[in-house]
Coordinates of C-alpha atoms in Angstrom, one line a residue:
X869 CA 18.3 63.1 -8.7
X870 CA 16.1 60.2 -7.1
X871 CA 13.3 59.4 -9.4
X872 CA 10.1 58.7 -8.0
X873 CA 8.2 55.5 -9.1
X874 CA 4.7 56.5 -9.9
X875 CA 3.9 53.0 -10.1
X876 CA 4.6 52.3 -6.6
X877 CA 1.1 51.8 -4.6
X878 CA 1.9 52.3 -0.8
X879 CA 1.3 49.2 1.2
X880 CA -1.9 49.0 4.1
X881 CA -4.2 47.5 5.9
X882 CA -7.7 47.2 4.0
X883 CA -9.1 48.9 7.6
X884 CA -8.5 51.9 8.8
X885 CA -5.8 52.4 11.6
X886 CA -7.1 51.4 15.0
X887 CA -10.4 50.3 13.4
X888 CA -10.9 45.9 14.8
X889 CA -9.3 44.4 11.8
X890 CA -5.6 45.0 12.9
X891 CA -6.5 44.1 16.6
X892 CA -7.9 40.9 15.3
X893 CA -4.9 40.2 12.5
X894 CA -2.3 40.8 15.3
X895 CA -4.6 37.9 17.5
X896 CA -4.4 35.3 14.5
X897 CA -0.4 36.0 14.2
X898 CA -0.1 35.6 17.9
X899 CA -2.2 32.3 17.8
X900 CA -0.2 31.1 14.7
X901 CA 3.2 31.6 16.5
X902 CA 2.0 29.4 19.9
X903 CA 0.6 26.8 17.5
X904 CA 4.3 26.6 16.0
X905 CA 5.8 26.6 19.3
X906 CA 4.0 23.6 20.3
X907 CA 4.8 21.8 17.6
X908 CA 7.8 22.5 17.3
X909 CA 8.3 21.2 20.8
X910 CA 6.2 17.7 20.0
X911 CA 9.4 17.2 17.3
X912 CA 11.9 18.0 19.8
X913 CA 10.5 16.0 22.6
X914 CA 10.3 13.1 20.4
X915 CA 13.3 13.8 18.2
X916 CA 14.9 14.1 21.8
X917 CA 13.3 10.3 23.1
X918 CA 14.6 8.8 19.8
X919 CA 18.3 10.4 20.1
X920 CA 18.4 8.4 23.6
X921 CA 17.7 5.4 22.3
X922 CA 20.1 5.7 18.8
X923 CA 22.8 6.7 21.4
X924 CA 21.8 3.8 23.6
X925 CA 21.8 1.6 20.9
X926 CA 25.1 2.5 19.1
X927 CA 27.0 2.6 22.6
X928 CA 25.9 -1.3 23.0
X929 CA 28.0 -3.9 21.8
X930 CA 25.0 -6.5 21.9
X931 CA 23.0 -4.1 20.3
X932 CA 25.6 -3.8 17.6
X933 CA 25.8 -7.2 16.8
X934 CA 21.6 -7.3 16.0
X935 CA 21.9 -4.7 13.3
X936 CA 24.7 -6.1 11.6
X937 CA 23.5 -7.0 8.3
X938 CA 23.5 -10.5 7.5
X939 CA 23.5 -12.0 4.3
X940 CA 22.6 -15.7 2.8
X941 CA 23.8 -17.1 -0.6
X942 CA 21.7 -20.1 -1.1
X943 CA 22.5 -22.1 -4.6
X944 CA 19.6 -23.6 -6.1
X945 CA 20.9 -27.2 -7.5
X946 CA 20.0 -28.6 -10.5
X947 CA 17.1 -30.7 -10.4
X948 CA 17.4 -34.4 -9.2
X949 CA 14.4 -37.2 -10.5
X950 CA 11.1 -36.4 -10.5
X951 CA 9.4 -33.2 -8.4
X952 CA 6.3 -34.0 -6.3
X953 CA 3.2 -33.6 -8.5
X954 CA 1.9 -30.6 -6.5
X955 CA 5.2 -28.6 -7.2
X956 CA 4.8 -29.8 -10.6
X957 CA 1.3 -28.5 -11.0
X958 CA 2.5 -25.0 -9.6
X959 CA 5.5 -24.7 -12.4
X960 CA 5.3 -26.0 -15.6
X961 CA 8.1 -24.8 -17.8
X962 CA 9.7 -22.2 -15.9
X963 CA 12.6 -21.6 -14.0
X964 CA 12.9 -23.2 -10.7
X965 CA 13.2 -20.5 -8.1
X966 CA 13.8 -20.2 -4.3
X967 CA 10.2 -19.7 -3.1
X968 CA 9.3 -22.9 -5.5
X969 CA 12.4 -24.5 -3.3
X970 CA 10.4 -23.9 -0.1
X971 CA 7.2 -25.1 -1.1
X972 CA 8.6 -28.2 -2.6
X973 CA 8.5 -31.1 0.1
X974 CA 10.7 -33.0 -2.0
X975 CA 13.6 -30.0 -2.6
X976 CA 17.1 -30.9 -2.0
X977 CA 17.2 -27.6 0.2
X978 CA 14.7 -29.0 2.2
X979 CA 17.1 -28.8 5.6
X980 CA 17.8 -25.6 4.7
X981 CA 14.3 -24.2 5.6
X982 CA 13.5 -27.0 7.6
X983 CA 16.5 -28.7 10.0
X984 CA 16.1 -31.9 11.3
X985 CA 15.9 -32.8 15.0
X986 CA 19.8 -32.9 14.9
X987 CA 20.0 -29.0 15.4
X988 CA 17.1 -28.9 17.6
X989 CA 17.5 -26.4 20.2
X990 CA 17.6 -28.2 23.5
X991 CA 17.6 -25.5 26.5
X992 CA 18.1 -28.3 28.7
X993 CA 21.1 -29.2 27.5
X994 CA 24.2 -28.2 28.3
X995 CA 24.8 -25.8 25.6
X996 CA 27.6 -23.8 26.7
X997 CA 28.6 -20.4 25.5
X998 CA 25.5 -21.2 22.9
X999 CA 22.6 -21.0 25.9
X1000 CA 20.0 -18.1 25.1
X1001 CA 20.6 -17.8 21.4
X1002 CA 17.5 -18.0 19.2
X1003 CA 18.1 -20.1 16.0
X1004 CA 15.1 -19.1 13.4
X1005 CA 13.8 -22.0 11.6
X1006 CA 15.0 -24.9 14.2
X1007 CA 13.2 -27.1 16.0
X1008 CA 12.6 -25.5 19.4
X1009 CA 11.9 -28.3 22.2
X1010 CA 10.7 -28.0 25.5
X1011 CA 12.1 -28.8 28.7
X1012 CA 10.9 -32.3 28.3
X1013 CA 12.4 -32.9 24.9
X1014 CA 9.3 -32.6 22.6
X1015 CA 9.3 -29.8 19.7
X1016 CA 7.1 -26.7 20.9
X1017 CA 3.1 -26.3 19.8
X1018 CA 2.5 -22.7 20.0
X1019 CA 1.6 -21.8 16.3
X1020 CA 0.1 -18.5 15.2
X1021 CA 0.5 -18.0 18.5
X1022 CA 1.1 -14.9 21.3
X1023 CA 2.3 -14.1 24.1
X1024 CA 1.7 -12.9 27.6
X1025 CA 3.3 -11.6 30.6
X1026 CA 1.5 -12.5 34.0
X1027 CA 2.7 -9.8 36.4
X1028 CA 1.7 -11.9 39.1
X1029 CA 3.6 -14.6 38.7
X1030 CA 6.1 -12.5 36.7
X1031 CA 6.4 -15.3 34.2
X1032 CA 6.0 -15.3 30.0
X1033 CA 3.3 -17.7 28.9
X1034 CA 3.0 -18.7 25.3
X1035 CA 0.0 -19.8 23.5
X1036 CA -0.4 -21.3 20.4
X1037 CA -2.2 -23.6 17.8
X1038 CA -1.2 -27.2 18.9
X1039 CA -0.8 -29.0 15.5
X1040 CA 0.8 -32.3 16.8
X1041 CA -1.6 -34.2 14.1
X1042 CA -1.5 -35.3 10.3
X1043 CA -1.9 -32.9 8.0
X1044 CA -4.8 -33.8 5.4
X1045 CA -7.2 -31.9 2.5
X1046 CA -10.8 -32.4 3.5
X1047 CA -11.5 -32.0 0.0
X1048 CA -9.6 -31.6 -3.7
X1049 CA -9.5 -28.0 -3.4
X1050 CA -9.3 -27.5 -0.1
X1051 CA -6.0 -26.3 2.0
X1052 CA -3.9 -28.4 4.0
X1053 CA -5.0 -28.6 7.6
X1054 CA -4.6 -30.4 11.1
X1055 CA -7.5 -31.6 12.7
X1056 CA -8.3 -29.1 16.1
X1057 CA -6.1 -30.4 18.7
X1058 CA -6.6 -27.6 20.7
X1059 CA -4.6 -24.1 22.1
X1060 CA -1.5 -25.6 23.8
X1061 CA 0.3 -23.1 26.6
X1062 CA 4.0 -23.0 27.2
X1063 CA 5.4 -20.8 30.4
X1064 CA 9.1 -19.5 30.6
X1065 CA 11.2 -17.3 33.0
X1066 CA 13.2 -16.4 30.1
X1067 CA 11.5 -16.5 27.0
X1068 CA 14.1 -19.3 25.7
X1069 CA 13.4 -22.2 28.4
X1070 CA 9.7 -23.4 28.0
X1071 CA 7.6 -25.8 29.9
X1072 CA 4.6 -27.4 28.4
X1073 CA 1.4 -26.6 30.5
X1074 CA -0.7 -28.4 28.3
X1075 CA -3.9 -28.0 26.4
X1076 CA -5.4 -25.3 27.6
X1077 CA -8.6 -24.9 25.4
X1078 CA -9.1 -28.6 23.7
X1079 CA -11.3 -29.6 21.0
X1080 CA -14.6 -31.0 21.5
X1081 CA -14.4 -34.6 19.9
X1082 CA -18.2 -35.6 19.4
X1083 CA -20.6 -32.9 19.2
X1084 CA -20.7 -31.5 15.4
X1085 CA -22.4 -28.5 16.2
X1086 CA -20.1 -27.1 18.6
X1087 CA -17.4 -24.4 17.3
X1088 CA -14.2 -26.4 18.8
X1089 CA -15.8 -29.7 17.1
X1090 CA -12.3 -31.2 15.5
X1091 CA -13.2 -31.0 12.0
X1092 CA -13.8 -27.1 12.4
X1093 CA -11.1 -24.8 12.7
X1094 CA -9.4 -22.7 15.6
X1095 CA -6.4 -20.5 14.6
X1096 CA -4.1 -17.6 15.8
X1097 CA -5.7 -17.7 19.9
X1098 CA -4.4 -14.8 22.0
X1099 CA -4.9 -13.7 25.9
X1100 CA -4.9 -10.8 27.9
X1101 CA -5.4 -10.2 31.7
X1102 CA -8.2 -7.8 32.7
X1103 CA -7.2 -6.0 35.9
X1104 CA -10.8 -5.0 36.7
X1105 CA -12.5 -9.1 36.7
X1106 CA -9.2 -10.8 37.4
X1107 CA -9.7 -12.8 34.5
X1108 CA -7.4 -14.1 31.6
X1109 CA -9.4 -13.6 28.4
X1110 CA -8.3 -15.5 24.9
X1111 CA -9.9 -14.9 21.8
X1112 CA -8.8 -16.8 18.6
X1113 CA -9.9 -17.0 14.8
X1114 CA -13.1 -19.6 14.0
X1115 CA -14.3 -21.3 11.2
X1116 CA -15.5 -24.2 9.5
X1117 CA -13.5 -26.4 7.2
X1118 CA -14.2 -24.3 3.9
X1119 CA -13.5 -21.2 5.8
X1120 CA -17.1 -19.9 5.6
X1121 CA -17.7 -19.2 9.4
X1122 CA -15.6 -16.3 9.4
X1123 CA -15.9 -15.7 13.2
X1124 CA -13.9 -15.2 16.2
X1125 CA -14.5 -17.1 19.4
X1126 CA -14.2 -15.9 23.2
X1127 CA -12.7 -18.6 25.7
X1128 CA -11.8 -17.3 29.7
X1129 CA -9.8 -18.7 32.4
X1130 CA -9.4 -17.8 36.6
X1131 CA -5.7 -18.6 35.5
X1132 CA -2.4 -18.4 33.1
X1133 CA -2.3 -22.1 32.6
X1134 CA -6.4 -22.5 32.2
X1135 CA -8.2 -24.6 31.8
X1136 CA -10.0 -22.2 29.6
X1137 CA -13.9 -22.1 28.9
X1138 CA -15.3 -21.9 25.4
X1139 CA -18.3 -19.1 25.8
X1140 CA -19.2 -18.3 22.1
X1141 CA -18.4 -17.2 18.5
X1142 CA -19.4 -14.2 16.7
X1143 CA -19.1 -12.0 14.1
X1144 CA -17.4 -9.2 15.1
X1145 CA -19.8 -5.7 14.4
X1146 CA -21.6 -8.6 11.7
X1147 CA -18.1 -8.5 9.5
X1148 CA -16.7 -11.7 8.5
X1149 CA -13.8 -11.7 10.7
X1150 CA -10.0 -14.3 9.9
X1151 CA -7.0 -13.9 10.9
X1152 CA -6.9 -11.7 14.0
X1153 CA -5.3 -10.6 16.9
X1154 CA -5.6 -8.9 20.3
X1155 CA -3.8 -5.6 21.9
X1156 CA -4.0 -4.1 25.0
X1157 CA -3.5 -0.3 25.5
X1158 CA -1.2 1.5 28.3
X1159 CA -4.7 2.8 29.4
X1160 CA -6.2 -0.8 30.1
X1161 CA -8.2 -0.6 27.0
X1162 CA -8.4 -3.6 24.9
X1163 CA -8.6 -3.8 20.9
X1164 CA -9.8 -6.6 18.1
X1165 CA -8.0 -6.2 15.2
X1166 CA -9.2 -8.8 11.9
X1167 CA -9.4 -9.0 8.3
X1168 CA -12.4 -8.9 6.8
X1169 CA -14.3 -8.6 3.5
X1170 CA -13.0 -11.4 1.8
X1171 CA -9.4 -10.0 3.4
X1172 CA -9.7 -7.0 1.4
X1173 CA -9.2 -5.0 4.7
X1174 CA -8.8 -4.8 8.6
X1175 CA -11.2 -3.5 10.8
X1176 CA -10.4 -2.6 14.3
X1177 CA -12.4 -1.7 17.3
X1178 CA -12.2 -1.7 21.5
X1179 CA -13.4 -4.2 23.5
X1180 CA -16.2 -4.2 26.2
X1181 CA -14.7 -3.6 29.6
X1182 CA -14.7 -7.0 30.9
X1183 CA -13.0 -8.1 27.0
X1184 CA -16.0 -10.5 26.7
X1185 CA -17.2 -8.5 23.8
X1186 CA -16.8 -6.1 20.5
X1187 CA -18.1 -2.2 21.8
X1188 CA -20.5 -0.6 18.7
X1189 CA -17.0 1.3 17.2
X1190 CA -15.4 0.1 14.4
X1191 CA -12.6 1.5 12.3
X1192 CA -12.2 0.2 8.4
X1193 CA -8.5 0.5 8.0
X1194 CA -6.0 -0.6 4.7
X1195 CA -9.0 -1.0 2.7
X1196 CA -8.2 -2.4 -0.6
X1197 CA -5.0 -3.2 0.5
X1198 CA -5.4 -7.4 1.2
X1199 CA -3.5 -7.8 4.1
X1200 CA -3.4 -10.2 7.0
X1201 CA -1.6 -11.5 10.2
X1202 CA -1.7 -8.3 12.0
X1203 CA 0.6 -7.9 14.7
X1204 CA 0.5 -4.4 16.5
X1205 CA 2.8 -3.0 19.3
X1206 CA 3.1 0.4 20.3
X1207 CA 6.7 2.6 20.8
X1208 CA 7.0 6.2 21.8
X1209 CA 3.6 7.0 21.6
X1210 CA 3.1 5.8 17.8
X1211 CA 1.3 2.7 17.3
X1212 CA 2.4 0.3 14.4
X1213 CA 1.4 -2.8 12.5
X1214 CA 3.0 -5.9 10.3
X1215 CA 1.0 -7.4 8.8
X1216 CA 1.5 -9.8 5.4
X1217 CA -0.5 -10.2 2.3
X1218 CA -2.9 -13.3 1.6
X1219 CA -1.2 -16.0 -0.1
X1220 CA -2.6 -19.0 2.1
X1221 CA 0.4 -20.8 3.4
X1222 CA 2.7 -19.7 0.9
X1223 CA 5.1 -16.7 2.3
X1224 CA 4.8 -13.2 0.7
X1225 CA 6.1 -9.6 1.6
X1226 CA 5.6 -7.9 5.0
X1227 CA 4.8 -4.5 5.6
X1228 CA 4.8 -2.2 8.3
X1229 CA 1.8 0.4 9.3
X1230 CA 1.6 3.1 11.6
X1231 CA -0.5 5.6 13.4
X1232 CA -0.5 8.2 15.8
X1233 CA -4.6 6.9 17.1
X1234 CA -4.9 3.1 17.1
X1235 CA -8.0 4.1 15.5
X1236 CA -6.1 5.6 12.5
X1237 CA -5.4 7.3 9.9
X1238 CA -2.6 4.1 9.6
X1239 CA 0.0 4.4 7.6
X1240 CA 2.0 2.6 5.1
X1241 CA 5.9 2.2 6.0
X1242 CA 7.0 -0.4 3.5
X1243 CA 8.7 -3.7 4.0
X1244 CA 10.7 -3.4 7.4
X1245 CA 13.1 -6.9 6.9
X1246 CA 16.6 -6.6 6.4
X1247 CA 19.5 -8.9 5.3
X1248 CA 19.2 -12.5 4.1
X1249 CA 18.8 -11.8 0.5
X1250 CA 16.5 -10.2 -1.9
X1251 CA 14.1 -13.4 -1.9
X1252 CA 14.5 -13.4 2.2
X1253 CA 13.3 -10.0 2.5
X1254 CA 10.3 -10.4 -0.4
X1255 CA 9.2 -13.6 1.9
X1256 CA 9.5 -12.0 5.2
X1257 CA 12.5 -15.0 5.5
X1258 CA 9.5 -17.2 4.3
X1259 CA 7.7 -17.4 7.7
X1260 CA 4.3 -14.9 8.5
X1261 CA 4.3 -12.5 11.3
X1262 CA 1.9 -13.4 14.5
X1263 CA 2.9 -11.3 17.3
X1264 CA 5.8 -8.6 18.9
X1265 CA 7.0 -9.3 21.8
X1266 CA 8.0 -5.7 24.1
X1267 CA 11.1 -6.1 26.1
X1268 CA 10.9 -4.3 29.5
X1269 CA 14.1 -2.1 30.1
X1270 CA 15.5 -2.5 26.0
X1271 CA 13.1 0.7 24.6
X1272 CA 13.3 0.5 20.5
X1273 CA 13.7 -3.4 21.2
X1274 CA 11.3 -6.1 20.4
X1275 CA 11.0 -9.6 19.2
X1276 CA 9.6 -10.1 16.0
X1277 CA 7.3 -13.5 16.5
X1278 CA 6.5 -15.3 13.3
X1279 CA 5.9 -18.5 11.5
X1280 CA 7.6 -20.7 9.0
X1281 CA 4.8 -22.9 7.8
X1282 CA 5.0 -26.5 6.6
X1283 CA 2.1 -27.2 4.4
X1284 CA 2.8 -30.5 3.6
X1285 CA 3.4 -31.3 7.4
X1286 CA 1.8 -28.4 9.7
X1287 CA 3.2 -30.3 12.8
X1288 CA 6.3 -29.3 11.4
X1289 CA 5.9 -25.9 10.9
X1290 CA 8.7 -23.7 12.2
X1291 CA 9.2 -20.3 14.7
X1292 CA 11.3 -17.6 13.4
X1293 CA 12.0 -15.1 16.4
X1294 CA 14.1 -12.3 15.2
X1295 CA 15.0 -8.9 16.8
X1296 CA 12.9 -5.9 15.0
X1297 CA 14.2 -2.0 16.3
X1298 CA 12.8 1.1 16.3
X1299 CA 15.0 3.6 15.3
X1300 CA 16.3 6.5 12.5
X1301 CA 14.2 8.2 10.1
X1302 CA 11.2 6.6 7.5
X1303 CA 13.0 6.3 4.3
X1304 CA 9.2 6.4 3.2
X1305 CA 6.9 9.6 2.4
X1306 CA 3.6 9.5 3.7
X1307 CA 0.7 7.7 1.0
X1308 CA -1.9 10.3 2.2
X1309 CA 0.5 13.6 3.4
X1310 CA 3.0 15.3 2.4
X1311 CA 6.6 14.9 3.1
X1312 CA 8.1 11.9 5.8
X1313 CA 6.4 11.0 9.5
X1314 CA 7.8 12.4 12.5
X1315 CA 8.0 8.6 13.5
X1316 CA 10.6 6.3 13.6
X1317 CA 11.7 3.4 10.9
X1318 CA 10.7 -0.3 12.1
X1319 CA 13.4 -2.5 10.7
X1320 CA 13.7 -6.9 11.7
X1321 CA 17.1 -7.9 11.0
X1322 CA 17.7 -11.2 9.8
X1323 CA 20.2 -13.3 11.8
X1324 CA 20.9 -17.5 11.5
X1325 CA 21.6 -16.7 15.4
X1326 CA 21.3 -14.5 17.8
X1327 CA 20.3 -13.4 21.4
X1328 CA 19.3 -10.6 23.7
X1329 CA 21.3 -8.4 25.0
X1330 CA 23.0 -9.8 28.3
X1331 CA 21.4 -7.2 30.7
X1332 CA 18.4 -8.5 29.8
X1333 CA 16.7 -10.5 32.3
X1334 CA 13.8 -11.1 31.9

């Protein structure tokens, strides 16, 4: 005999049968299920995008070769005489290790970090099966034989004249302290341009924007300082626009400055500095949207976080919006670039000229909510990687017809001779899953991972031309 539990309570609406409630239950189920739909169709479309490029990318033997992981063993040898007395001052009685190497003009692995003219990379040479490979940390001359003076700097890509022009700080000076405390520094030279059909062959167009050598009160006045300049085209005015970091010599300024140009190759005119939404505003850069719409990105608040906000229309100006993003977090040398849709960042920490760990940042609005990915280099060795293979990101460079394929841009810096500073171009790929949860959501984005892959040498992939 089936027993009957009295316990049971039968189960029902809380409204009577046919009464609005169910109608309007049945409408919120209905609702709920299209929601999911569209998401789930957001996923596919993107996990579909990203499938494309991880089977265009493992079916490419030049692609191959970039994210093969390569690895450095560098001994540090015991030490020989006396140290300089500034790498003295930085490590009494502790182990000598690689980043005190590096910062040590005097090391023995000195060539290591920085080669020698020997190795230079001459593209007008006759270099053989070694034309178009990128060697990080080399001098890099131009076609008339001198070493390159682009640092901190960016590039652009005139589709006019469907040629690559790079700018950058031109440090071609002696490095100097104004003061006891204060940090090594070339006097303003001004913003050199290089142009280049391939983006390894580059012609010096010459000073662009130069210092102004007698008048104290003017911003570009060769004892102040200019840093980081980058330019964009606006299609509406015609006009190439640059804006760059400026200060004084004790970095109290804090400003940006706003320099335009009929052309590529300048010459540039200075028109004014600010503070950008009245922030103190240091190292910065520049991006330009799909849509035409131009961004400032800079640190500010003693570098305690970035603020970012668009442009005026004709990129003269800062608009009234501003975004405070990675507040707290003391980063710096932002460099943005934008990949199926999802914006991202690297950007380093502030340690003055001394390298330190990248990270990488993204977000689905360039406004934000961004993101923290974690430290996106890969090979060299643990110290390579904690360094950012001791250079300092400045820019990404998107490669037309290689989607998930850009060029990491950064800087080696020489402190005790800026002139000398190095470039270290490496390839950085989009692709697979973020091996890191979200800080502020649960569970892992729907974006991809940004990785830059170490290499002592490497190129593009041949089908690349530019």
């Amino acid at each position: 005999m089936r027993m009957r539990n009295k316990y049971k309570k039968p189960t029902t609406f809380p409204c009577n049968a046919g009464s609005k409630c169910s109608v309007s239950i049945i409408l919120w189920i209905l609702a709920g299920f299209l929601l999911l739909l569209h998401f789930f169709s957001l996923v596919s479309h993107k996990d579909g995008t990203s499938g494309e490029i991880e089977l265009h990318i493992s079916h490419n033997p030049s692609f191959r070769e970039l994210v093969e992981v390569e690895e450095e063993n560098i001994q540090i040898p015991p030490p020989r005489g006396k140290r300089s007395p500034r790498a003295a001052k930085r490590r009494p009685k502790r182990t000598t290790t690689l980043i005190d190497e590096f910062l040590d003009e005097n090391s023995q692995l000195r060539h290591v970090f920085f080669p020698d003219m020997k190795t230079a990379i001459d593209p007008m040479k006759d270099n053989g099966n070694d034309s178009f490979y990128y060697y990080p940390g080399r001098i890099w001359l131009d076609t008339e034989g001198a070493p390159i003076q682009a640092h901190g700097g960016g590039i652009l890509y005139d589709e006019r004249s469907r040629t690559y022009f790079w700018y950058g700080e031109y440090k071609d000076g002696p490095t100097y302290h104004a003061h006891k405390k204060a940090a090594a520094r070339v006097d303003i030279i001004g913003v050199g341009c290089y142009s280049s059909k391939d983006m390894w062959t580059w012609k010096n167009e010459g000073i662009v924007l130069a210092a102004e050598e007698t008048n104290e009160t003017h911003d570009l006045y060769k004892l102040n300082v200019l840093e980081r300049p980058k330019v964009i085209y606006n299609d509406r005015t015609g006009k190439y626009v640059m804006w760059m970091h400026i200060d004084d010599c004790n970095y109290t300024k804090a400003a940006v400055g706003v320099a335009i140009s009929d052309y590529p190759t300048g010459p540039f005119d200075y028109l004014y500095s600010k503070r950008p939404h009245g922030f103190d505003s240091r190292d910065m850069t520049i991006f330009k949207d799909d849509d035409g719409v131009a961004y400032l990105v800079y640190s500010s608040e003693d570098n305690s976080e970035l603020h970012i906000g668009p442009l005026t229309s004709d990129y003269l100006d800062v608009s009234n919006v501003v975004r405070r993003i990675l507040v707290g977090q003391h980063r710096e040398a932002p460099a943005l670039f934008k990949h199926l849709g999802t914006y991202y960042m690297v950007t380093s920490g502030c340690t003055g000229w001394a390298p330190n760990e990248a990270l990488v940042h993204a977000a689905e609005s360039i406004m934000g909510p961004w993101e923290d990915m974690g430290n996106p280099c890969i090979g060299g060795n643990k110290v390579f990687r904690l360094t950012t293979f001791f250079a300092q990101s400045t820019y990404v460079i998107p490669l037309a017809g290689l989607p998930g394929l850009y060029i990491f841009m950064a800087d080696r810096w020489n402190p005790a001779d800026l002139r000398e500073s190095r470039y270290i171009w490496l390839p950085l790929i989009v692709r697979g899953p973020a091996d890191r949860p979200l800080e502020y959501n649960f569970g892992f984005p729907l974006w991809s991972r940004v990785s830059i892959y170490w290499h002592k040498k490497w190129r593009l992939p041949s089908r690349w031309s530019g």
